[in-house]
Coordinates of C-alpha atoms and ligand atoms in Angstrom, one line a residue:
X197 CA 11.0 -28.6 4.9
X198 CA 14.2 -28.4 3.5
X199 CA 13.7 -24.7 2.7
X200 CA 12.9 -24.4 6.3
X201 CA 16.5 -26.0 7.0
X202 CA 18.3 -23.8 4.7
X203 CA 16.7 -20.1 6.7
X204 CA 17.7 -21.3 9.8
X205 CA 21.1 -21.6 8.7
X206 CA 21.5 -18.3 7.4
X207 CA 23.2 -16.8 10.5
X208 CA 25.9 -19.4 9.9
X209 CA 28.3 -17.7 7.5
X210 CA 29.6 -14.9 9.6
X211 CA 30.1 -17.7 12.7
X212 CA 32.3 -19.7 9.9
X213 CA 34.4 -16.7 9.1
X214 CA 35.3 -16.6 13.1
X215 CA 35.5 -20.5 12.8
X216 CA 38.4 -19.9 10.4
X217 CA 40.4 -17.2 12.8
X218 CA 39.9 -20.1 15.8
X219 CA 41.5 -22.4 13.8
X220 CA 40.0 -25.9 14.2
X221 CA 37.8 -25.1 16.9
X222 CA 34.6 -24.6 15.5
X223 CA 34.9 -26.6 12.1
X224 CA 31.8 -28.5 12.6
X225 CA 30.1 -24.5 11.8
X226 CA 32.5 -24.0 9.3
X227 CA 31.4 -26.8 7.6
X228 CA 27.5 -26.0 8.0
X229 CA 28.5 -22.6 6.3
X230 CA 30.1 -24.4 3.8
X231 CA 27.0 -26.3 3.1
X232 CA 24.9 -22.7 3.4
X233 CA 27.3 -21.7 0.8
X234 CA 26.7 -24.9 -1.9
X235 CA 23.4 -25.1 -1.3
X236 CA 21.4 -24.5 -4.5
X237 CA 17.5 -23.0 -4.1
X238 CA 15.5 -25.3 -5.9
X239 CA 11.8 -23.8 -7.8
X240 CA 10.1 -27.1 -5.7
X241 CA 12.0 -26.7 -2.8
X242 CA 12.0 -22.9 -2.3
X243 CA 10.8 -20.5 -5.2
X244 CA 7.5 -21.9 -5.5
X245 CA 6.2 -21.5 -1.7
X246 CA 7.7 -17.4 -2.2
X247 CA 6.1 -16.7 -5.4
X248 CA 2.8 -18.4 -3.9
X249 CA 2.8 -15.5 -1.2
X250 CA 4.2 -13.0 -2.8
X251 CA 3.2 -13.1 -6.7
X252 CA 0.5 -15.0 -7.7
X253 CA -2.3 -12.6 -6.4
X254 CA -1.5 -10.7 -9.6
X255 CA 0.3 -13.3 -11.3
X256 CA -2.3 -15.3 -12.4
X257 CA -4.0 -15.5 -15.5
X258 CA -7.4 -13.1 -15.5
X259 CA -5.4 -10.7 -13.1
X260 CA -3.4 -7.7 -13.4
X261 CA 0.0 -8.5 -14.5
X262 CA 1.1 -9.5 -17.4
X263 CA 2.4 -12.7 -17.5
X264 CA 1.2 -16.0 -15.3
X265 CA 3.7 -17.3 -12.3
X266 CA 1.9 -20.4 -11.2
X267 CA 3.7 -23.3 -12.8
X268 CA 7.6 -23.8 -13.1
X269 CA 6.7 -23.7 -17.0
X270 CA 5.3 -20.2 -16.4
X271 CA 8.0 -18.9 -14.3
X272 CA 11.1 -20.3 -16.2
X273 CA 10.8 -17.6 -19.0
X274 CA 11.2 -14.8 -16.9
X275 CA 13.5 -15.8 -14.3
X276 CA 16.1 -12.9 -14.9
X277 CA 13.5 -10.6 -15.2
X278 CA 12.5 -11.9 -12.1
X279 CA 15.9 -11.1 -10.5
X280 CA 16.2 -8.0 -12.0
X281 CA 12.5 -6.9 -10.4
X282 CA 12.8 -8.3 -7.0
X283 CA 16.7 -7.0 -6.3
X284 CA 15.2 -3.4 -7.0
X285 CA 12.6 -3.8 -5.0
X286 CA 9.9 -3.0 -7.6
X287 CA 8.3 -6.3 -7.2
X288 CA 6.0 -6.9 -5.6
X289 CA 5.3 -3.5 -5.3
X290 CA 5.8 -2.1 -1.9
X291 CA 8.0 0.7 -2.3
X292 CA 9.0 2.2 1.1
X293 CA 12.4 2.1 2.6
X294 CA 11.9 -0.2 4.9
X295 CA 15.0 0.6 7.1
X296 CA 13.5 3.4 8.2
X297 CA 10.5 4.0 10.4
X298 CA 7.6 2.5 11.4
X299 CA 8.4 -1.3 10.2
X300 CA 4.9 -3.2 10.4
X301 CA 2.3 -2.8 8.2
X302 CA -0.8 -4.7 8.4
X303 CA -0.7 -5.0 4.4
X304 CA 2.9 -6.2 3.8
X305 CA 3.2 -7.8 1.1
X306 CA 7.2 -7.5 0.3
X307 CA 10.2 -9.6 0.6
X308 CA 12.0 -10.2 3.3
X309 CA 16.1 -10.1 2.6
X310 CA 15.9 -13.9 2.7
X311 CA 13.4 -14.5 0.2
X312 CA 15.4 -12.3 -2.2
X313 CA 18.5 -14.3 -1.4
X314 CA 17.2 -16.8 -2.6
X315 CA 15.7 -15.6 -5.3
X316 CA 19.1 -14.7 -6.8
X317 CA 20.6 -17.7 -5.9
X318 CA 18.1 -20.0 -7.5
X319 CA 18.6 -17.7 -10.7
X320 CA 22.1 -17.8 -10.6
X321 CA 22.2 -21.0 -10.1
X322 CA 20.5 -22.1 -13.6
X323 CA 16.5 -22.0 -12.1
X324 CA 16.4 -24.8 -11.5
X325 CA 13.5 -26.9 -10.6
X326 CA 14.4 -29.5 -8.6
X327 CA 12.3 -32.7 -7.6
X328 CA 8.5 -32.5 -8.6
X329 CA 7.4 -34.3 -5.8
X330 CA 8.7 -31.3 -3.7
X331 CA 6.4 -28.9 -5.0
X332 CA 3.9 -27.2 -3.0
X333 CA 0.3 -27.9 -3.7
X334 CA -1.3 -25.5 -5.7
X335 CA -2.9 -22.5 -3.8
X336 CA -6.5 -22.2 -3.9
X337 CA -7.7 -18.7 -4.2
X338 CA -10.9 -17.7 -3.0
X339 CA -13.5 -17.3 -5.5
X340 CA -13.4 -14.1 -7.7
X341 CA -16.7 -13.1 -7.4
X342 CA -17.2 -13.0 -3.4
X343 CA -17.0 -10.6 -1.0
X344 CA -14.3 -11.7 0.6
X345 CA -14.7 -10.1 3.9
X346 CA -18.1 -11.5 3.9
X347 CA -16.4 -14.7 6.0
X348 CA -15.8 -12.2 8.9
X349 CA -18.4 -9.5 8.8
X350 CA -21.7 -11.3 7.0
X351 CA -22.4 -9.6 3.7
X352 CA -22.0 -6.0 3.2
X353 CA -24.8 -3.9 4.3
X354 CA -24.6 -1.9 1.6
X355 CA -23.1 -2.1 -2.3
X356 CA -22.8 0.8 -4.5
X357 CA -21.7 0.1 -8.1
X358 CA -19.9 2.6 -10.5
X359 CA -21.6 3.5 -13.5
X360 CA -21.0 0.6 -16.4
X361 CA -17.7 1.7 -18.6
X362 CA -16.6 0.5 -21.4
X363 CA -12.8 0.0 -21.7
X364 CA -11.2 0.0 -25.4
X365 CA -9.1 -2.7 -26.7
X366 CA -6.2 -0.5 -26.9
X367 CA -5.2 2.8 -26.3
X368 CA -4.0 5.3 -23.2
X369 CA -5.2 4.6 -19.8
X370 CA -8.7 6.1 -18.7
X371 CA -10.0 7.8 -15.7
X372 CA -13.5 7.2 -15.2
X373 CA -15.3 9.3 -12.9
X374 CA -19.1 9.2 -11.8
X375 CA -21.2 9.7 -8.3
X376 CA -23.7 7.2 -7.3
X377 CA -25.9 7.7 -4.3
X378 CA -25.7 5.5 -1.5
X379 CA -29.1 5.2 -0.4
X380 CA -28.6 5.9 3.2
X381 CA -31.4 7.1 5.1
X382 CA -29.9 7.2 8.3
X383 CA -26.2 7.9 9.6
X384 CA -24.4 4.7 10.3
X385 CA -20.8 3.9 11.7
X386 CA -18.4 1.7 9.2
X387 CA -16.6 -1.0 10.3
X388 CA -14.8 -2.4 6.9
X389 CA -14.7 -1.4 3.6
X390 CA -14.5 -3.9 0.5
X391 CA -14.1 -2.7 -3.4
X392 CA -14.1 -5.6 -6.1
X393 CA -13.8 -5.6 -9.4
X394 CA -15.5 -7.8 -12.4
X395 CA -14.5 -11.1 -13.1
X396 CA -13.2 -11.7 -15.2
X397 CA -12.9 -8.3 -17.4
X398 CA -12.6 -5.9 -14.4
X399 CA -9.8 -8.0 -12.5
X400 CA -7.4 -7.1 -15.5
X401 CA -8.1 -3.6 -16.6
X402 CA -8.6 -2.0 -12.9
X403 CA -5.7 -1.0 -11.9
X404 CA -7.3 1.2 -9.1
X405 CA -10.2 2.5 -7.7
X406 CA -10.6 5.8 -5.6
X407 CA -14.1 6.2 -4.0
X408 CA -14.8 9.3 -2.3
X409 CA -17.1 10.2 0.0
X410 CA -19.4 13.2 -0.2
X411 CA -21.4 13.9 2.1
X412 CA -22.6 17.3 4.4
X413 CA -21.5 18.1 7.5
X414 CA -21.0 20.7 10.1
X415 CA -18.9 20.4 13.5
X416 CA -15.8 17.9 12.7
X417 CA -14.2 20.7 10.8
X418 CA -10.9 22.1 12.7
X419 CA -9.6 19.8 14.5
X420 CA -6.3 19.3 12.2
X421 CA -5.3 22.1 9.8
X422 CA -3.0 23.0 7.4
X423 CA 0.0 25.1 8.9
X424 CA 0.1 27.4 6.1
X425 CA -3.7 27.9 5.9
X426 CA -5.5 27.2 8.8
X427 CA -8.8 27.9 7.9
X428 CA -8.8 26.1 5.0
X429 CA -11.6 23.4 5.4
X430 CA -10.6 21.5 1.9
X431 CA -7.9 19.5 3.3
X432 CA -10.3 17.7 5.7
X433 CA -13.7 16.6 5.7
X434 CA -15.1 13.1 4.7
X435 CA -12.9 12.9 1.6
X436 CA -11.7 9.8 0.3
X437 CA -13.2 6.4 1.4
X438 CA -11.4 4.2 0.4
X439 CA -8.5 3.4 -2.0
X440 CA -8.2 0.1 -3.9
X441 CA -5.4 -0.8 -5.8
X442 CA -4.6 -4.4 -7.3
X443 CA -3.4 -7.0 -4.5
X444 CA -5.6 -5.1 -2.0
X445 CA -9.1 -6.4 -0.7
X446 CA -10.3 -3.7 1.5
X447 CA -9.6 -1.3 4.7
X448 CA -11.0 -3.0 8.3
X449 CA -10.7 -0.3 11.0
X450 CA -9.4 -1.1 14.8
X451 CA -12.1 -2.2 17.0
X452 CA -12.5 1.3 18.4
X453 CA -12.6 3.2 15.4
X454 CA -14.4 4.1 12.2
X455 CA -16.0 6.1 9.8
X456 CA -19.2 8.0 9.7
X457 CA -21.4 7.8 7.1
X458 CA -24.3 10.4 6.5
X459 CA -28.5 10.2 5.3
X460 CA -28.3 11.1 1.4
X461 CA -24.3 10.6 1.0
X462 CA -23.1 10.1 -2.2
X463 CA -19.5 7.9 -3.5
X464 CA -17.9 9.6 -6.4
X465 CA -15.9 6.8 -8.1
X466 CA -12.5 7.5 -9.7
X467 CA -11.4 4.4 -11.5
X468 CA -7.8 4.3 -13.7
X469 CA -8.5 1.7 -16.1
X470 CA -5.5 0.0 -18.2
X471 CA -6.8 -1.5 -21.7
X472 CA -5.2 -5.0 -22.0
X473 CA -5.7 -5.6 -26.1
X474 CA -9.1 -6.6 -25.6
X475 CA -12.8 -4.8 -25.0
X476 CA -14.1 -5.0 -21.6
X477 CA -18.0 -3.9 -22.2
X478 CA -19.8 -2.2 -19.4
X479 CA -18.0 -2.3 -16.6
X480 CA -18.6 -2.1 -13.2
X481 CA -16.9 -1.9 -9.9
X482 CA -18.3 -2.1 -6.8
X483 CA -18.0 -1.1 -3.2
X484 CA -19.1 -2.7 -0.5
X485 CA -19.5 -1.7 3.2
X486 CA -20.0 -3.4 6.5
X487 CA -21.4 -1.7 9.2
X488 CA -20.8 -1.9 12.8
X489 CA -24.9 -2.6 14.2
X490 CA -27.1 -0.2 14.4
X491 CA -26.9 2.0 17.1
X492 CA -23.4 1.2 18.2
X493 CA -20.9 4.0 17.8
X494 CA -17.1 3.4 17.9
X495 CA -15.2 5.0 20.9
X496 CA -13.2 7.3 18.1
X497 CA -13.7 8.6 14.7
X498 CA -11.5 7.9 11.5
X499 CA -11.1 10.7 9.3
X500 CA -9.4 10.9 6.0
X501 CA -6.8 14.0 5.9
X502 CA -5.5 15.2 2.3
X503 CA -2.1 16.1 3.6
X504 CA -0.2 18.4 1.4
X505 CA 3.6 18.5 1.1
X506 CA 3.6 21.6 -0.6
X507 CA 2.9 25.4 1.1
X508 CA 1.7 27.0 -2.1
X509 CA 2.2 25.9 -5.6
X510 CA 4.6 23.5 -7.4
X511 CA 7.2 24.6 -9.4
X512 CA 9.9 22.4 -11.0
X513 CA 12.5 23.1 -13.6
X514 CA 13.7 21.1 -16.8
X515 CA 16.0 18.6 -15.8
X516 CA 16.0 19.3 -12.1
X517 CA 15.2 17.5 -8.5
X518 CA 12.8 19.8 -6.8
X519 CA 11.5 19.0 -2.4
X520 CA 8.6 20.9 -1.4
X521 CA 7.3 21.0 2.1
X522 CA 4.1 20.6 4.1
X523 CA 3.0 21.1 7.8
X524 CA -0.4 19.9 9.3
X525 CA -0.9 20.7 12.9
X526 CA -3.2 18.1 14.7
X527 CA -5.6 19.9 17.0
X528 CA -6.5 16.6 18.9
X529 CA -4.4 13.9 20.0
X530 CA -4.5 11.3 17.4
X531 CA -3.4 7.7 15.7
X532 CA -2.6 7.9 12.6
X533 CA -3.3 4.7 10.8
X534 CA -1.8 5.1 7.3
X535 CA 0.6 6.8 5.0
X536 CA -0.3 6.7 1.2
X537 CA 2.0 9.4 -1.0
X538 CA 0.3 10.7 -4.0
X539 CA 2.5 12.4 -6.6
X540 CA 2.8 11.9 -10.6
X541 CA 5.2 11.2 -13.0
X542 CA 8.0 13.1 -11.5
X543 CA 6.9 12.1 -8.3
X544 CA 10.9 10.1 -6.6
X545 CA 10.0 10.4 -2.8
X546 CA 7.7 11.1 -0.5
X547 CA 8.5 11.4 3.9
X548 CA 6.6 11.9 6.7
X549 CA 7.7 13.1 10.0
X550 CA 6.2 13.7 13.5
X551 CA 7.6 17.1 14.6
X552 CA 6.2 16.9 18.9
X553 CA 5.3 20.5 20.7
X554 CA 8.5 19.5 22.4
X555 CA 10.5 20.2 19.6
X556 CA 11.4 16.3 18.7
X557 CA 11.5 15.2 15.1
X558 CA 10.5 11.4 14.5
X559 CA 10.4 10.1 10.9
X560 CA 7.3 7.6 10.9
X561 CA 8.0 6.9 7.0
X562 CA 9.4 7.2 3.9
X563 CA 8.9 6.2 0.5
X564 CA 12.5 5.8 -1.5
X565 CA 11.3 4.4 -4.3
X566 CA 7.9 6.3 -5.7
X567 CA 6.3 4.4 -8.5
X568 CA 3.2 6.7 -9.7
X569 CA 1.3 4.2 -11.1
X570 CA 0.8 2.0 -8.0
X571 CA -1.0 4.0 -5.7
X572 CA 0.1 2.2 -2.1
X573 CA -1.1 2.8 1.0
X574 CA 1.0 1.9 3.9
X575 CA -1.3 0.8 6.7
X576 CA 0.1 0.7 10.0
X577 CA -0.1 -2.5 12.4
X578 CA -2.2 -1.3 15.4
X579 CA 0.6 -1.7 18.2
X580 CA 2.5 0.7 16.1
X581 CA 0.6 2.9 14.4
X582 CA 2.0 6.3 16.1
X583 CA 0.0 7.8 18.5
X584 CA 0.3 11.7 18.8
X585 CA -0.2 14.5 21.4
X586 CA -2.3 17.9 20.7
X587 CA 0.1 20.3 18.7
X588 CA 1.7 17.8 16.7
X589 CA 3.0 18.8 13.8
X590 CA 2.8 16.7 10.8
X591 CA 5.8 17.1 7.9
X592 CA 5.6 16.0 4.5
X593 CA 7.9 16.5 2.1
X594 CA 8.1 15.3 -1.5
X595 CA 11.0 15.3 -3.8
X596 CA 10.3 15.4 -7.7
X597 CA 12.5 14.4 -10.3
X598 CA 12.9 16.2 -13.3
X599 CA 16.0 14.7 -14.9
X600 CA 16.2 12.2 -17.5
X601 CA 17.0 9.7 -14.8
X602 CA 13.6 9.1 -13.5
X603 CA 12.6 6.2 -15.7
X604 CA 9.4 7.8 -15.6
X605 CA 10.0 11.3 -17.0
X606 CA 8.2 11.7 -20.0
X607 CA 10.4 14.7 -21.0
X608 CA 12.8 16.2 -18.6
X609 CA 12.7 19.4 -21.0
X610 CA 9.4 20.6 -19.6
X611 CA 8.8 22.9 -17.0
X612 CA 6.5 21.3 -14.1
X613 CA 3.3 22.6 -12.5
X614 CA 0.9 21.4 -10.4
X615 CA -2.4 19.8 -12.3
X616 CA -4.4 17.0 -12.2
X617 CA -3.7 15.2 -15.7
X618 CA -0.5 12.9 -14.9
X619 CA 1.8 15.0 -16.6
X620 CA 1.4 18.1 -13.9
X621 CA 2.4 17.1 -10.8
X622 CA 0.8 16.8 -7.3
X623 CA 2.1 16.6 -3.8
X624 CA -0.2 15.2 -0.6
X625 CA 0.0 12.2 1.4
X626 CA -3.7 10.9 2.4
X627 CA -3.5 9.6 6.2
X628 CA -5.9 8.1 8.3
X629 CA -6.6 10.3 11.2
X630 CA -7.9 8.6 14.5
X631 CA -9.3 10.9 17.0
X632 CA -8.3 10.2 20.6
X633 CA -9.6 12.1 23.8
X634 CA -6.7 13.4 25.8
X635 CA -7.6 10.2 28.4
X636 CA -7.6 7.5 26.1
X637 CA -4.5 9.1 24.7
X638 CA -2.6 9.4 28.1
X639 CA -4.1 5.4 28.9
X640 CA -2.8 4.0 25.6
X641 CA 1.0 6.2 25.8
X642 CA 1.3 4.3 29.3
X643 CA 0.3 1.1 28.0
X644 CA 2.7 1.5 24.8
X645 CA 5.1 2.4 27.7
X646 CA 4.8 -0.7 30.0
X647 CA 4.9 -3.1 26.9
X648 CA 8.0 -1.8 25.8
X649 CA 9.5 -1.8 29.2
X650 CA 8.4 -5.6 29.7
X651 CA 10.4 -6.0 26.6
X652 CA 13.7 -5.3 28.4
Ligands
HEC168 C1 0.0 -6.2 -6.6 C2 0.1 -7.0 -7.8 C3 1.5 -7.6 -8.1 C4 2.2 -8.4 -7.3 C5 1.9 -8.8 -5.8 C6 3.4 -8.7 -8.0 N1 3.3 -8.2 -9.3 FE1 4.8 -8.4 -10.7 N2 3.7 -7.1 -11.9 C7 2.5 -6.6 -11.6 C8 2.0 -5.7 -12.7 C9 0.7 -5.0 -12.9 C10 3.1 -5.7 -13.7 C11 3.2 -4.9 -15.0 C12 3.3 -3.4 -14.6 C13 4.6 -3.0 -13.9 O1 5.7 -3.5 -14.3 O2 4.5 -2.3 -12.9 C14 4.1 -6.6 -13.1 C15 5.4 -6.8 -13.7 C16 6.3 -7.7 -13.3 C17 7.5 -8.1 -14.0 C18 8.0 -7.5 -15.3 C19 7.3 -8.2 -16.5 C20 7.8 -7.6 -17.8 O3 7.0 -7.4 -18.7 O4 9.0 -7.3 -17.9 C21 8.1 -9.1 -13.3 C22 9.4 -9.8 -13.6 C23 7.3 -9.3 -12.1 N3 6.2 -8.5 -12.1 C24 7.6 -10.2 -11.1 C25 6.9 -10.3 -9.9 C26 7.3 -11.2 -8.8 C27 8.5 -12.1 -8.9 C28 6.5 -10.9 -7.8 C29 6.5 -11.6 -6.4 C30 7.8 -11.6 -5.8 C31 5.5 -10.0 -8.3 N4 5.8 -9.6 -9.5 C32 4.4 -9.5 -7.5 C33 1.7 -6.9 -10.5 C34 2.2 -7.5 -9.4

């Protein structure tokens, strides 16, 4: 409660700094922002409840990270770590400028400014942990081994497992690829998507998941295309699934969209597994997927666009900051639902813009801060995932960073390339593509329009 107390009075400051010009006027604020001011963040009072939402998914023992943030005993250790991670907005990891853009996400899982105030100020201030009996109770997380959108959606239809792996003690990271088929015998429209991991072994070495989709198909082809190759059917088509990284559960498409999935399909896994000092025998991750009922087709389709940022090769000097540029012309009118930058180690930044047949230039998002080992998708909230006329041309543009001040750079000596092994470098941004008729695109700009006009 008190924490509650203590946000609420975080407009006060500025108000006390008029208070002094007025003189005596307004004291009674000055002295509230002198009591903003003193006030010391406590773990029980107001850490606890932040790394509860914002940590512990990970931070937990038998989970991805390294270290355990559940008790004060845990935490204490690493406060200034802690400080250092959160006020460069590496932790939790969610690294798009978030000034910038489209602002909600239906998969936020970053700080607000607040939280990270008081972060700092409860480090500064000694970590302290104040009174026990203001602790929150423990969170209860939902058992490891569920599906967890079971709950809402029954359980999934249909499972399909990677191939057993076994992951060394020690050593580099692995990529383990296989291709499993689904079993389908008949086409069926997807509704959610789930991937989980082993428990225990898998929920600490998988640190993602990529399952692609393969599958035969005539007809969808051409309806957004590359500007620099047009005819090139590789950047569309079926494509990724679904793209799991730690924190994440699964994708659950608007009510009026989904994916299609084909008789005799086929998931080829691509799993990045991190060894963590001890052997993880035979495992296996699995994907699960719930359909919508037989029979019933969404209104639109979801398709998974690879959209590249680069109009030819790569090609990136020793030691320097290289952009390269994309353009993907939308055929259709379209939502798109997601933004997800892949690039490698050099990989710094990664933007995407709206350019309309009009001319205008909207930037929907951009990622300042590109980590290459957490592969993030940004998923749009539905009332403002940007909805987009015919002839819509889609920008990306990546920035790599050659120069011994990417933290990253394994050796800013080298000249760069583009390759698939971590060390060549990539450009693309994978985005959901919802197709719209040009109706349902005109009804849903007007109702966008007469919400926002409400709002003023
Ligand atoms: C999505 C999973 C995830 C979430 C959420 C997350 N972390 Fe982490 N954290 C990791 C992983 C994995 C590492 C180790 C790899 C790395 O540093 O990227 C890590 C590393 C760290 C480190 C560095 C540890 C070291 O060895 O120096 C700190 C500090 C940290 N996290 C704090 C936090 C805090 C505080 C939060 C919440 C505000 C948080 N993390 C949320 C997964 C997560």
């Amino acid at each position: 409660m008190t924490g509650r107390t203590h946000v609420a009075r975080r407009r006060l400051p500025a108000i006390g700094v008029l208070a002094l010009a007025a003189v005596l006027t307004v004291s009674g604020s000055a002295r509230a922002a002198e009591a903003e001011a003193d006030y010391q963040p406590t773990f029980a009072t107001d850490v606890a409840s932040i790394l509860q939402q914002k940590c512990q998914v990970c931070h937990q023992p038998n989970s991805i990270a390294p270290m355990s943030l559940l008790t004060y005993q845990d935490v204490r250790p690493w406060a200034r770590a802690i400080k250092a991670r959160v006020v460069a907005r590496e932790m939790p990891p969610w690294h798009i400028d978030t000034t910038v853009g489209i602002r909600q996400f239906k998969n936020d899982r970053s700080l607000s400014q607040e939280q990270i105030d008081t972060i700092v100020k409860w480090v500064d201030g000694g970590a302290p942990l104040g009174d026990r009996a203001d602790l929150p109770p423990p969170v209860q997380w939902p058992d490891p081994t569920a599906w967890v959108l079971a709950e809402q959606f029954g359980q999934p239809e249909l499972i399909v497992p990677s191939e057993p792996f076994t992951v060394p003690a020690d050593g580099q990271d692995k990529w383990w690829q296989s291709t499993v088929d689904t079993g389908l015998t008949e086409e069926r429209w997807v509704k959610a998507i789930e991937t989980k991991p082993s428990f225990p072994g898998g929920r600490r070495v998988v640190h993602h998941a990529i399952a692609g989709l393969i599958q035969e198909e005539d007809g969808v082809i051409g309806l957004a295309a590359s500007a620099a190759n047009p005819d090139d059917d590789d950047d569309i088509g079926p494509g990724t699934f679904m793209e799991w990284a730690v924190g994440k559960v699964g994708e659950i498409f608007p009510d009026d969209a989904g994916k299609l999935m084909l008789p005799d399909s086929q998931i080829r896994w691509n799993i990045h597994y991190h060894p963590v000092g001890e052997e993880v025998a035979d495992d296996v991750v699995e994907l699960g997927v719930y359909f919508y009922p037989k029979g019933q087709k969404p209104e639109h389709r979801t398709i998974l666009h690879m959209m590249r940022a680069t109009n030819g090769g790569i090609d990136i000097p020793p030691g320097e900051i290289k952009t390269t540029q994309g353009f993907t012309v939308l055929r259709a009118p379209a939502r798109l639902e997601n933004f997800q930058p892949h690039m490698h180690m050099r990989g710094k930044a990664m933007s995407m813009e709206a350019i309309y047949p009009d001319g205008r230039r909207e930037l929907l998002s951009y990622v300042d801060n590109f980590q290459w080992n957490w592969h993030i998708n940004y998923v749009y909230d539905e009332a403002v995932a940007p909805i987009l006329p015919a002839g819509t041309m889609i920008a990306i543009t990546a920035w790599h960073d050659n120069s011994e001040a990417n933290r990253n750079n394994p050796d800013a000596r080298q000249w760069v390339g583009s390759g698939s092994r971590t060390v060549d470098e990539m450009a693309h941004a994978w985005v959901d593509v919802t197709y719209l008729e040009e109706a349902d695109y005109e009804a849903e700009l007007e109702r966008r329009k007469a919400l926002t006009d409400n709002d003023e």
